[in-house]
Amino acid sequence: MSSNQSQKDPNRVAAGLKATIHNDNISEETKDRAAERLHEMGVEVDGKTRPSGRSDVSYTDEDADVDDYETGVDDYDAGAKIDTKASPAGGSDDAHTNRVLGGYKATLKNDNVSDEAKAHAREVLEANDAMPQTQTTRNRDH
């Protein structure tokens, strides 16, 4: 084992191997090697099988909530003003707020974003009086 590998965080390595196993674009041979490596690291491999019939990695974190992970907005109040006190260390509040609102504006134009996410972005922008002019004009025309 090289000295570079011994410095890697085993949790991050395991996470990468788990991602490899669940990636549809990865060959079965690579998935098998990842599963073997996880087994060598002491990560349990349960009886669940992938379409190939080979064992898959088990997730034992019972607290993980997939729905929250997928949407990321379950506990968020869309109508709330953005917390300008939450700016990163060393950054100005205005710059942080502008970046956050800019991200929501970009969401509205991104074709890869769901309609739910776009509706959420609109709500946040409206609550912060930051709706782009083209969006507010379109909304009045409908």
XYZ file of C-alpha atoms in Angstrom:
142
model
C 0.000 0.000 0.000
C 1.425 3.404 -0.900
C 1.814 6.123 1.715
C -0.826 8.150 -0.148
C -3.447 5.462 0.417
C -2.652 5.131 4.125
C -3.487 8.830 4.611
C -6.973 8.527 3.122
C -10.017 8.705 5.388
C -11.478 5.167 5.468
C -15.026 6.529 5.752
C -14.608 8.549 2.559
C -13.035 5.581 0.772
C -15.978 3.387 1.816
C -18.434 6.056 0.657
C -16.753 6.178 -2.748
C -16.820 2.407 -3.058
C -20.513 2.333 -2.136
C -21.194 4.968 -4.782
C -19.310 2.864 -7.312
C -21.475 -0.155 -6.547
C -24.694 1.833 -7.040
C -23.617 3.645 -10.220
C -25.372 2.225 -13.298
C -22.553 3.472 -15.553
C -19.930 1.267 -13.871
C -18.993 -2.204 -15.146
C -19.906 -5.289 -13.124
C -16.204 -6.133 -12.786
C -15.501 -2.745 -11.188
C -18.530 -3.100 -8.917
C -17.274 -6.525 -7.810
C -13.813 -5.118 -7.023
C -15.439 -2.315 -5.007
C -17.552 -4.842 -3.080
C -14.445 -6.946 -2.371
C -12.569 -3.897 -1.119
C -15.487 -2.978 1.160
C -15.496 -6.516 2.518
C -11.732 -6.259 3.195
C -12.373 -2.979 5.033
C -14.913 -4.715 7.275
C -18.014 -3.156 5.727
C -20.835 -5.690 5.742
C -22.205 -7.015 2.487
C -25.777 -8.209 2.955
C -27.949 -10.644 1.031
C -29.505 -8.036 -1.235
C -28.527 -8.614 -4.824
C -27.957 -6.398 -7.778
C -29.523 -7.351 -11.129
C -26.396 -9.426 -11.848
C -27.186 -11.601 -8.828
C -24.105 -10.472 -6.917
C -24.269 -9.208 -3.338
C -24.781 -5.534 -2.720
C -23.604 -3.278 0.096
C -26.007 -2.788 2.966
C -26.799 0.604 4.376
C -27.217 0.316 8.125
C -27.970 3.954 8.913
C -31.588 3.692 10.014
C -31.775 7.435 10.620
C -31.116 8.341 6.985
C -34.211 9.848 5.380
C -34.069 9.416 1.629
C -37.010 11.760 1.029
C -35.236 14.637 2.777
C -32.077 13.901 0.804
C -33.849 13.868 -2.548
C -35.811 17.090 -2.143
C -33.793 18.882 0.485
C -36.737 21.175 1.269
C -39.020 19.223 3.625
C -38.275 21.314 6.716
C -37.679 24.627 4.966
C -40.098 27.541 5.128
C -40.149 28.757 1.534
C -41.734 32.075 2.446
C -39.054 32.962 4.978
C -36.613 35.771 4.443
C -33.035 34.689 3.890
C -30.963 34.797 7.068
C -28.298 37.374 6.325
C -26.554 36.607 9.622
C -25.569 33.202 8.250
C -22.880 34.555 5.949
C -19.634 32.623 5.741
C -16.768 33.726 7.966
C -15.031 36.738 6.541
C -17.751 37.496 3.987
C -20.128 40.412 4.028
C -23.800 39.819 4.691
C -24.844 41.528 1.454
C -22.446 39.462 -0.641
C -23.687 36.240 0.953
C -27.345 37.168 0.468
C -26.696 38.138 -3.150
C -25.002 34.804 -3.824
C -27.844 32.845 -2.238
C -30.489 34.776 -4.166
C -28.404 34.432 -7.332
C -28.489 30.676 -6.859
C -32.272 30.746 -6.647
C -32.421 32.918 -9.787
C -30.208 30.427 -11.614
C -32.567 27.652 -10.523
C -35.391 29.306 -12.460
C -33.412 29.129 -15.716
C -31.955 25.637 -15.295
C -33.737 23.079 -17.494
C -32.458 20.224 -15.300
C -34.345 21.491 -12.238
C -37.769 20.108 -11.309
C -40.904 22.248 -11.372
C -41.138 21.840 -7.578
C -37.648 23.283 -7.114
C -38.450 26.166 -9.459
C -41.653 26.914 -7.530
C -39.670 26.876 -4.278
C -37.080 29.249 -5.767
C -39.856 31.616 -6.903
C -41.344 31.644 -3.380
C -37.988 32.458 -1.783
C -37.225 35.174 -4.342
C -40.679 36.731 -3.910
C -40.340 36.665 -0.107
C -37.063 38.553 -0.460
C -38.320 40.997 -3.130
C -35.708 39.624 -5.509
C -37.804 38.151 -8.302
C -36.123 38.815 -11.665
C -37.947 41.417 -13.747
C -38.620 38.941 -16.567
C -40.238 36.520 -14.101
C -42.518 39.107 -12.504
C -43.547 40.389 -15.934
C -44.367 36.862 -17.115
C -46.396 36.151 -13.980
C -48.543 39.262 -14.494
C -49.219 38.339 -18.135
C -50.666 34.924 -17.212
